[in-house]
mmCIF file of C-alpha atoms and ligand atoms in Angstrom:
data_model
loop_
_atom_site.group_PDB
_atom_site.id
_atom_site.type_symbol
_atom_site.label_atom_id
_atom_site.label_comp_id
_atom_site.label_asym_id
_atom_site.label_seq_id
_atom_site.Cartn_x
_atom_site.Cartn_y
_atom_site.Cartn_z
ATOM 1 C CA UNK A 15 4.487 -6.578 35.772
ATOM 2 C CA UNK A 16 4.739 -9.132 32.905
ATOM 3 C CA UNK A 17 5.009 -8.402 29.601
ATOM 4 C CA UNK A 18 5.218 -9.531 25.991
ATOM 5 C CA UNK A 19 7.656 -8.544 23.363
ATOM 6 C CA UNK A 20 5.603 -7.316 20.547
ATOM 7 C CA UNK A 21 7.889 -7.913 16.832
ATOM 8 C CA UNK A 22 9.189 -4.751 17.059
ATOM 9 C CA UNK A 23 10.657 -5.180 20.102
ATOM 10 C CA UNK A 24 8.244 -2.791 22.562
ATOM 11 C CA UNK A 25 7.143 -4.213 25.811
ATOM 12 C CA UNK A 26 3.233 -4.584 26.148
ATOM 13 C CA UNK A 27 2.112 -4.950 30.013
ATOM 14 C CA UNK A 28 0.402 -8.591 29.352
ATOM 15 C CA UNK A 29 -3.168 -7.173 31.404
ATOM 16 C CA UNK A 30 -4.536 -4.280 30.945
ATOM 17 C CA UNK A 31 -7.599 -1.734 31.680
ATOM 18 C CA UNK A 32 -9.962 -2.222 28.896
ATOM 19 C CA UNK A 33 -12.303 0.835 29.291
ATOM 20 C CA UNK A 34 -14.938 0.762 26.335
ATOM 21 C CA UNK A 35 -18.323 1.656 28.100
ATOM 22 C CA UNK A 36 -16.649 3.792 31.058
ATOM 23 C CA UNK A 37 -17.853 6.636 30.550
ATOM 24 C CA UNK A 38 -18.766 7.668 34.418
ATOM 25 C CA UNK A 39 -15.775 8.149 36.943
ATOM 26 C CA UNK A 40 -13.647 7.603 34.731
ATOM 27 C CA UNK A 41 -10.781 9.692 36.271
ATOM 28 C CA UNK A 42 -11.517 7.683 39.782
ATOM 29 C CA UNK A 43 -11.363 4.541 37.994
ATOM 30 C CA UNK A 44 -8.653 5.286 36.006
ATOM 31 C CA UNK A 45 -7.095 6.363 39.275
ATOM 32 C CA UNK A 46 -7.761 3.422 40.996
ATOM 33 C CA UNK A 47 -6.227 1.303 38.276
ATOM 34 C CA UNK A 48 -2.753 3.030 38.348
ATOM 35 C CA UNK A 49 -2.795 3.068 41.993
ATOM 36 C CA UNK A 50 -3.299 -0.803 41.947
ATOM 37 C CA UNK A 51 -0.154 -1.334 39.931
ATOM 38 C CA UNK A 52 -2.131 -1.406 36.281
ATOM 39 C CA UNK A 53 0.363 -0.223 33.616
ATOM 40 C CA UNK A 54 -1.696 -0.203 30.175
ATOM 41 C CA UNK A 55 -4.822 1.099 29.814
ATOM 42 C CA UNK A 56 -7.028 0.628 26.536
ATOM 43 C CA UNK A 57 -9.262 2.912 25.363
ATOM 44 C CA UNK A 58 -10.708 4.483 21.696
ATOM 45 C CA UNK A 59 -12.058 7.460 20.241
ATOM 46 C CA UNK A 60 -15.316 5.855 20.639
ATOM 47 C CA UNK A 61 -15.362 4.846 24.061
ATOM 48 C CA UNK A 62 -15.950 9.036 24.854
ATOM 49 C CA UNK A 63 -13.530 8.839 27.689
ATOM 50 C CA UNK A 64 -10.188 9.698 26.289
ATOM 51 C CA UNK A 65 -10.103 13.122 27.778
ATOM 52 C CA UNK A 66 -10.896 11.741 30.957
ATOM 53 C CA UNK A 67 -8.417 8.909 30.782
ATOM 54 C CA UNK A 68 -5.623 12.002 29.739
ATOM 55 C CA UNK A 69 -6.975 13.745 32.931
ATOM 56 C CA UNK A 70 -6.459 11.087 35.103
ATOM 57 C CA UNK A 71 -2.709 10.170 33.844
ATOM 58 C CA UNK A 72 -2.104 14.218 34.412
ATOM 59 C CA UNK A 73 -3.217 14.225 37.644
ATOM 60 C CA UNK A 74 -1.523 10.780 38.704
ATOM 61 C CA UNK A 75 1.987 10.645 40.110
ATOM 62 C CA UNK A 76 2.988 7.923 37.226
ATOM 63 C CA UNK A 77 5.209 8.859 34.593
ATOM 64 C CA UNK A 78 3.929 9.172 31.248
ATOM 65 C CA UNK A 79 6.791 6.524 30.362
ATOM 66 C CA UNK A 80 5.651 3.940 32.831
ATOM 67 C CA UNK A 81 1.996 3.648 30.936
ATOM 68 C CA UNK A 82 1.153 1.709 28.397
ATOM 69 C CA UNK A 83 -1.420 3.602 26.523
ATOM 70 C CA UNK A 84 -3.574 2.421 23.394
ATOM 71 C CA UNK A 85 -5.925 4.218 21.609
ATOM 72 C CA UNK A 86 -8.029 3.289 17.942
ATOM 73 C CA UNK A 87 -8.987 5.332 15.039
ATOM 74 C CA UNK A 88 -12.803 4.839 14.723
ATOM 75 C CA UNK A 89 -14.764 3.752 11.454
ATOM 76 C CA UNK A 90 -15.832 7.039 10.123
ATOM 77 C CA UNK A 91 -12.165 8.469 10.094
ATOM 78 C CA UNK A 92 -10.748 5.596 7.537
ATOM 79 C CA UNK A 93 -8.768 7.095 4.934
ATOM 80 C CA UNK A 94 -5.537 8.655 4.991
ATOM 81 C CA UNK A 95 -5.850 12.391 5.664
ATOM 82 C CA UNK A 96 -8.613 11.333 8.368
ATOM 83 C CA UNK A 97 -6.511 8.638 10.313
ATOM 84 C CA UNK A 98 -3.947 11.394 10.856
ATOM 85 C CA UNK A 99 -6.107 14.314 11.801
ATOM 86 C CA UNK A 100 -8.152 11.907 13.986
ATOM 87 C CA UNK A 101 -4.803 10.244 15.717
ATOM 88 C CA UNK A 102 -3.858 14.285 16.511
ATOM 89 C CA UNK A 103 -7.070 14.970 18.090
ATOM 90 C CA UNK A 104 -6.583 11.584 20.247
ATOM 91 C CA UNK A 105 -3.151 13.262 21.122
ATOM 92 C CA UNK A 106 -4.600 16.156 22.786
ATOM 93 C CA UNK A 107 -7.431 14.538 24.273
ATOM 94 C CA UNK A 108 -4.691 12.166 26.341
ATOM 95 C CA UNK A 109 -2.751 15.358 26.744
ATOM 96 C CA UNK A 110 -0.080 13.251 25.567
ATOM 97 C CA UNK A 111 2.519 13.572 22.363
ATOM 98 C CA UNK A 112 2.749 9.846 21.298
ATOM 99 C CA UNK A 113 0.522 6.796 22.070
ATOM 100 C CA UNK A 114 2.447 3.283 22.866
ATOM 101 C CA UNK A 115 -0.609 1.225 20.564
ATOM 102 C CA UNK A 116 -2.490 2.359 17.229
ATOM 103 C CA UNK A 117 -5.046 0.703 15.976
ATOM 104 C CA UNK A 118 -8.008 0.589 13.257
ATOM 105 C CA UNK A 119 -10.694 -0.178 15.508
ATOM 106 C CA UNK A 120 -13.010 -2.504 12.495
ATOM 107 C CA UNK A 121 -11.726 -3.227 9.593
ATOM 108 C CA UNK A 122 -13.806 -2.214 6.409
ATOM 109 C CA UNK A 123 -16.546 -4.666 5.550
ATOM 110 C CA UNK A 124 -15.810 -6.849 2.603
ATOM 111 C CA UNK A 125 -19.153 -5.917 1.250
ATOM 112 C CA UNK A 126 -18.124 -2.511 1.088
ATOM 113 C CA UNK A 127 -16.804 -1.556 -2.391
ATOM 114 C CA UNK A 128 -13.048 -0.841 -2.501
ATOM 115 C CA UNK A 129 -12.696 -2.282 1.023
ATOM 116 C CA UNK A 130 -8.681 -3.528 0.295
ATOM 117 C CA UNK A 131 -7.972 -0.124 -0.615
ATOM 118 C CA UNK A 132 -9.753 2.075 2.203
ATOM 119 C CA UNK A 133 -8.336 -0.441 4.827
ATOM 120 C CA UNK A 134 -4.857 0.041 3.173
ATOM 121 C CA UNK A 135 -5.056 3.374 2.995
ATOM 122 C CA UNK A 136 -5.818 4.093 6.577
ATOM 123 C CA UNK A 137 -2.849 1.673 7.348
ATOM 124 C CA UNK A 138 -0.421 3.817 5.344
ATOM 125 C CA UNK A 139 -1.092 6.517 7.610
ATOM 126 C CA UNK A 140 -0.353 4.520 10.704
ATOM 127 C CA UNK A 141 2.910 2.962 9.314
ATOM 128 C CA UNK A 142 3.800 6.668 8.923
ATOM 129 C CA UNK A 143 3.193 7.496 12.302
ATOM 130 C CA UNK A 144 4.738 4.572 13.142
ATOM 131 C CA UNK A 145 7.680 5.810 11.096
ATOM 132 C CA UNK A 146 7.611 9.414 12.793
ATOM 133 C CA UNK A 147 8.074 7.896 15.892
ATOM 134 C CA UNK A 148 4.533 9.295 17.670
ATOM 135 C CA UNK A 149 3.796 5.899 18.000
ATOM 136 C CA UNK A 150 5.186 3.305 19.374
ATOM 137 C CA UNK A 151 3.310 0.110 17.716
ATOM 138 C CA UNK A 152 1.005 -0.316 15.297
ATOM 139 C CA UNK A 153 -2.219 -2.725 14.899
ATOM 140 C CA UNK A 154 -5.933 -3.701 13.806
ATOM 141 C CA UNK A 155 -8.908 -5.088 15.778
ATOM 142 C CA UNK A 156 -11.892 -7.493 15.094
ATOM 143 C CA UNK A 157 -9.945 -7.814 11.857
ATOM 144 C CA UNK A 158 -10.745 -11.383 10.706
ATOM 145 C CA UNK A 159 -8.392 -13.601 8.457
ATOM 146 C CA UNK A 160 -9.844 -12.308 4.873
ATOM 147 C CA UNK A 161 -9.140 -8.728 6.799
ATOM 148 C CA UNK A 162 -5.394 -9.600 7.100
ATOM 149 C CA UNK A 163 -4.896 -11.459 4.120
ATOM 150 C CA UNK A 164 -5.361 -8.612 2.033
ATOM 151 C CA UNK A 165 -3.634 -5.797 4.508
ATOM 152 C CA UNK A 166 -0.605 -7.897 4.489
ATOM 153 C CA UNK A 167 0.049 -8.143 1.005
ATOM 154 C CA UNK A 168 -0.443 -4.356 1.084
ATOM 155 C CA UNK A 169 1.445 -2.907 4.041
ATOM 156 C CA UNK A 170 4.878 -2.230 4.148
ATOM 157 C CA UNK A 171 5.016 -1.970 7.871
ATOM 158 C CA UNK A 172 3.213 -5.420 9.119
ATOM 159 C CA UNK A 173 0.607 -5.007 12.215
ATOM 160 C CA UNK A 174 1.765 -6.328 15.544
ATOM 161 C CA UNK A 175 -1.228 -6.330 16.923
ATOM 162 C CA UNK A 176 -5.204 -7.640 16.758
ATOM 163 C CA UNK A 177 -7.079 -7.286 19.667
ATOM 164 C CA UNK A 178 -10.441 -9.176 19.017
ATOM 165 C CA UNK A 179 -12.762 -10.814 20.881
ATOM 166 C CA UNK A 180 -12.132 -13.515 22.784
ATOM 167 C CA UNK A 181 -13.046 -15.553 25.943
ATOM 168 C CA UNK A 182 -14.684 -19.011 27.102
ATOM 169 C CA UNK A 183 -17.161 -19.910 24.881
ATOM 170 C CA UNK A 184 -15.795 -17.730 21.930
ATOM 171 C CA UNK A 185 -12.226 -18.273 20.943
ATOM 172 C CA UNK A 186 -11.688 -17.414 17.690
ATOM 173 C CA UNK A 187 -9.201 -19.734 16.687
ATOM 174 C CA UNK A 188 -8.909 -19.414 12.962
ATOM 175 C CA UNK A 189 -7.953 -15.736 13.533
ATOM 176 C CA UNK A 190 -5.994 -16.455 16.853
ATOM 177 C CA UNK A 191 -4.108 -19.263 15.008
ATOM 178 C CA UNK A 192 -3.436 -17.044 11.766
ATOM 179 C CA UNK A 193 -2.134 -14.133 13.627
ATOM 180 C CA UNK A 194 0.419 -16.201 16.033
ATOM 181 C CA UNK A 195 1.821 -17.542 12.612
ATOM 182 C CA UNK A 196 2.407 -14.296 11.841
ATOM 183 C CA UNK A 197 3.892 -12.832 14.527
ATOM 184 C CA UNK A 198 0.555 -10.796 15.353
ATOM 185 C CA UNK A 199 0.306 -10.335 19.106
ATOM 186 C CA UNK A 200 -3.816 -11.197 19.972
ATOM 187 C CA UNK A 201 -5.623 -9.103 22.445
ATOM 188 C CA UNK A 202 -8.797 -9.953 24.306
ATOM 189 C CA UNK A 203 -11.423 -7.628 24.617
ATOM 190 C CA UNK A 204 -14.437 -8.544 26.216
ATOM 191 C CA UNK A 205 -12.286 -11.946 28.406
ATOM 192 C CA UNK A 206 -15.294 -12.525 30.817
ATOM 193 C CA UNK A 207 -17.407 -11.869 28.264
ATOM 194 C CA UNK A 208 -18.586 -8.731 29.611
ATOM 195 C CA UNK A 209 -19.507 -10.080 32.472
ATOM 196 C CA UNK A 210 -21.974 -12.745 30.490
ATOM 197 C CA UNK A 211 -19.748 -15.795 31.758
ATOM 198 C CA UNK A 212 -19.806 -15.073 35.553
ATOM 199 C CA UNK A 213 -22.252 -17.672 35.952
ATOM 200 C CA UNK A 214 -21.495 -20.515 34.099
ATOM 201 C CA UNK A 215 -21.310 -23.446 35.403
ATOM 202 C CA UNK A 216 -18.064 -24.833 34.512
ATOM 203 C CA UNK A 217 -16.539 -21.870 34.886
ATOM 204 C CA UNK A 218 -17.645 -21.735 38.194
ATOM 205 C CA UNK A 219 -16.734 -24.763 39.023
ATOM 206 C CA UNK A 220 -13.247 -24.504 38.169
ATOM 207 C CA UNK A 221 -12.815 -21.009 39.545
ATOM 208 C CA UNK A 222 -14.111 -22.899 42.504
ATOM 209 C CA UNK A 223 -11.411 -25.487 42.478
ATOM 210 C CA UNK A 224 -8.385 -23.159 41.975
ATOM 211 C CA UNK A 225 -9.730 -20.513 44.766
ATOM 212 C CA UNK A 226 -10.292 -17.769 42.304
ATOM 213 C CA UNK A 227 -13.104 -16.043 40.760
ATOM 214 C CA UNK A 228 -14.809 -16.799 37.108
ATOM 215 C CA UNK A 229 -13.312 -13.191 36.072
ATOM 216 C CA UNK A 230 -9.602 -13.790 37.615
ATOM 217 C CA UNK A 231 -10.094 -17.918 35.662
ATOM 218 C CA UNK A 232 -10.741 -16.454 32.463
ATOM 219 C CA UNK A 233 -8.066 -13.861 32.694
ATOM 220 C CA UNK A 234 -5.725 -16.967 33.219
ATOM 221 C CA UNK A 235 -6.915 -18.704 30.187
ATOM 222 C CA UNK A 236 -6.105 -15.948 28.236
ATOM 223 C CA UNK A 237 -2.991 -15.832 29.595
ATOM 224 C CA UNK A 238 -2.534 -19.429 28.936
ATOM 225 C CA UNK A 239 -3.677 -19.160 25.613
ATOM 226 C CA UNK A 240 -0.954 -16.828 24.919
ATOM 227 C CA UNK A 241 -3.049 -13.522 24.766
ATOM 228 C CA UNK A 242 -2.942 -9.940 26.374
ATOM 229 C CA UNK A 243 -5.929 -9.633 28.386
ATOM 230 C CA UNK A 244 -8.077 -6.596 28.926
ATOM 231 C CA UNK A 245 -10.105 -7.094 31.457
ATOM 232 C CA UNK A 246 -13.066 -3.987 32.497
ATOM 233 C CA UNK A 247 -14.258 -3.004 35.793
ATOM 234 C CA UNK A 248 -15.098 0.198 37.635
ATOM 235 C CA UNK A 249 -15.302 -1.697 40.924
ATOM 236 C CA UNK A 250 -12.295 -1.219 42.767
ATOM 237 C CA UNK A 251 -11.841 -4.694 44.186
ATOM 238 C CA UNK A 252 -12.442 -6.461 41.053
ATOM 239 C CA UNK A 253 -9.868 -3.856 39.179
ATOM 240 C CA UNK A 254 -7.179 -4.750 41.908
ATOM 241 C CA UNK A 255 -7.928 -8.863 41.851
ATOM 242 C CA UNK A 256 -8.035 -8.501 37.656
ATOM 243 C CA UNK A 257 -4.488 -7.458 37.836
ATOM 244 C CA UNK A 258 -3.080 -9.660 40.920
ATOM 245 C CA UNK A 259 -3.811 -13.220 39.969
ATOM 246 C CA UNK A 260 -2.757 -15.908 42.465
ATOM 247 C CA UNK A 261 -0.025 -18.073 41.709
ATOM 248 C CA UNK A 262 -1.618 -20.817 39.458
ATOM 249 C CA UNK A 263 -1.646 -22.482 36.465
ATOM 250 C CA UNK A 264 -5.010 -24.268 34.969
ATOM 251 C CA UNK A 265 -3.998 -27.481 34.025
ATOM 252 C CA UNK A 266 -4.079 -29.134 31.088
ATOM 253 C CA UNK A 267 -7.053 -31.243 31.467
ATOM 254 C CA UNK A 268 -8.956 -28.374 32.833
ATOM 255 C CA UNK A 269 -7.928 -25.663 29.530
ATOM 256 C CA UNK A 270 -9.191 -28.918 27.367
ATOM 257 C CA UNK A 271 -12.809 -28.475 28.885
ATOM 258 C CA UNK A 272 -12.675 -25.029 28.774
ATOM 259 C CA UNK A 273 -11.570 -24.725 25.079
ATOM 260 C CA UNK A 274 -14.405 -27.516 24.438
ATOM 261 C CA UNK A 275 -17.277 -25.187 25.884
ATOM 262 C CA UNK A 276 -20.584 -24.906 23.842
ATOM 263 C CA UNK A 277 -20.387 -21.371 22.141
ATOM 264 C CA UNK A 278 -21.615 -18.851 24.839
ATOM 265 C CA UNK A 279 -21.020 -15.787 25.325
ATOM 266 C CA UNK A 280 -20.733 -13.773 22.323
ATOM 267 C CA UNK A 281 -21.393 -10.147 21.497
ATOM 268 C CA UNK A 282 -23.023 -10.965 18.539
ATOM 269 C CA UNK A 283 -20.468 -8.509 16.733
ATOM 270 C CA UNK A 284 -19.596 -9.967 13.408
ATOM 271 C CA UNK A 285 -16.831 -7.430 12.169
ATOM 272 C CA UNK A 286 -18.015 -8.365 8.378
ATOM 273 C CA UNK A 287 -21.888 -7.615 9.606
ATOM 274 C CA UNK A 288 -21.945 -5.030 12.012
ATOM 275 C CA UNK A 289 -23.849 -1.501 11.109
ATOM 276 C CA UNK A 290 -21.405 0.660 12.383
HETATM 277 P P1 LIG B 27 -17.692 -4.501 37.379
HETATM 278 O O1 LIG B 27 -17.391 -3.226 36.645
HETATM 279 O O2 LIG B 27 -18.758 -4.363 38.385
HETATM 280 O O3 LIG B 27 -16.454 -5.154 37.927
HETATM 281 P P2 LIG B 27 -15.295 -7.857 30.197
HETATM 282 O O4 LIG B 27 -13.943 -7.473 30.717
HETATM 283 O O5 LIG B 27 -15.347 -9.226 29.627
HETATM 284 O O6 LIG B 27 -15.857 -6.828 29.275
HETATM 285 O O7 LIG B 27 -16.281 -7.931 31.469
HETATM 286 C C1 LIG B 27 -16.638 -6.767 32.170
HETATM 287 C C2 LIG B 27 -17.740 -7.103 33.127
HETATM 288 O O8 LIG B 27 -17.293 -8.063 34.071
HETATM 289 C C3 LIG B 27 -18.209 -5.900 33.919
HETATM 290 O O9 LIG B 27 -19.603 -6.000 34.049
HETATM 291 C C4 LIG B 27 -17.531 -6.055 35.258
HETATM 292 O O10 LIG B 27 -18.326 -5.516 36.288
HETATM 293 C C5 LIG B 27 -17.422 -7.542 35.396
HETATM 294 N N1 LIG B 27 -16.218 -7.892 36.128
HETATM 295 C C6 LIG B 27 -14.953 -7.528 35.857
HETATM 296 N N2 LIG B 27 -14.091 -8.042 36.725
HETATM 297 C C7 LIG B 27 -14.827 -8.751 37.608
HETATM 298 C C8 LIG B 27 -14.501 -9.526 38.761
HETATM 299 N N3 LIG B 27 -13.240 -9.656 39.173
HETATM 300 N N4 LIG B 27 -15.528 -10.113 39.427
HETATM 301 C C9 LIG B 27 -16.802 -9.982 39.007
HETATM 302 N N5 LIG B 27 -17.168 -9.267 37.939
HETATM 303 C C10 LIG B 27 -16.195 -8.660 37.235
#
């Protein structure tokens, strides 16, 4: 399985399970992904399936050590006291005792009133559990440059991780670009763009050309691009081809036109707009 070193030295599985909308079969898909050889599995308080997702580690035959497990505080537990009663409630959920990835799942708005401090605040309390050792990393998400600016001139501890959106068509590179000067590990949520990009000509094309599928074309470029990739299925072929990529590399004339795509693709989730 390849990994990345995040700054503090832990080893991140470089593709993972993302899981946000699984909230059927989840212990059968979850299943099928550690059977397949999958090693990190995302999930979040909101996704609803974290008891499922403990279930199905339980019942596996893997070792709790040999899973890569993230989790995220969600938006109306910022604060202090809340991020730590809401991380302990993740804890038995995953009937586990530590998590190997923290994060704040949205940063406060910067319309919001005190934003620097709430965001801060619910970072102390992961650098503490950081500290006390019931979690392995720390990190944000969706957290845009203004977002990190102002945490990192705050936090003692700095995060080592921002998984945002990102995929053909949507690339984020201010925020990709700020975080690799800063020793940030990037995440991709959403790298087909849920599913949005399977038909896109180019992409298509391409996938065509390296005898691969759009999904297992855009997990490369991620790769390529120097991400961790989370790619989501419950279909058991696409979970196992997700994970085993052929042997290729797109080359550099082909990741030109696919960074130089119109914009396409997008959620539509501004982290500074959303109503959530
Ligand atoms: P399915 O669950 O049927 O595999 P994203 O990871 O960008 O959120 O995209 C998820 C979407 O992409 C889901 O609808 C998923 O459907 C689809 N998908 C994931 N992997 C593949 C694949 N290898 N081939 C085709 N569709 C895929």
């Amino acid at each position: 399985m390849s990994t990345k070193t995040l700054i503090n030295g832990t080893k991140i599985p470089t593709i993972g399970l993302g899981t946000w909308r699984i909230t059927e079969n989840v212990e059968q898909t979850i299943d099928t992904a550690l059977q397949a050889g999958y090693e990190h599995i995302d999930t979040a308080v909101a996704y609803g399936n974290e008891e499922a997702i403990g279930r199905a580690i339980k019942a596996s035959n893997k070792n709790r050590k040999d899973i890569f497990l993230t989790t995220k505080i969600w938006n109306t537990d910022r604060g202090y006291e809340k991020v730590l009663k809401s991380f302990h409630e993740s804890l038995e959920r995953l009937q586990t005792d530590y998590v190997d990835l923290l994060l704040l799942h949205w940063p406060e708005k910067t319309s919001t009133e005190n934003w620097e401090a709430i965001n801060a605040s619910s970072w102390k309390a992961l650098e503490e559990l950081y500290l006390s050792g019931k979690v392995k990393a720390i990190g944000v998400s969706n957290f845009m440059v203004v977002h990190l600016n102002s945490l990192l001139k705050k936090c003692s501890i700095k995060p080592m991780v921002n998984q945002i959106e990102f995929h053909p068509g949507y690339l984020q590179e201010e925020v990709v670009t700020f975080c690799k000067e800063h020793s940030i590990e990037v995440e991709a949520w959403s790298p087909i763009g849920s599913g949005r990009l399977l038909q896109h000509p180019l992409l298509k094309d391409l996938a065509q050309k390296y005898h691969i599928s759009v999904a297992q074309l855009c997990i490369q470029f991620a790769l390529q691009n120097g991400l961790i990739v989370l790619p989501k299925s419950t279909n058991p072929t696409n979970i196992k081809n997700n994970l085993h990529l052929p042997k290729f590399i797109i080359d550099d004339h082909d990741m030109a036109l696919i960074k130089n795509m119109e914009e396409t693709g997008w959620s539509g989730l501004d982290p500074d707009k959303v109503d959530f």
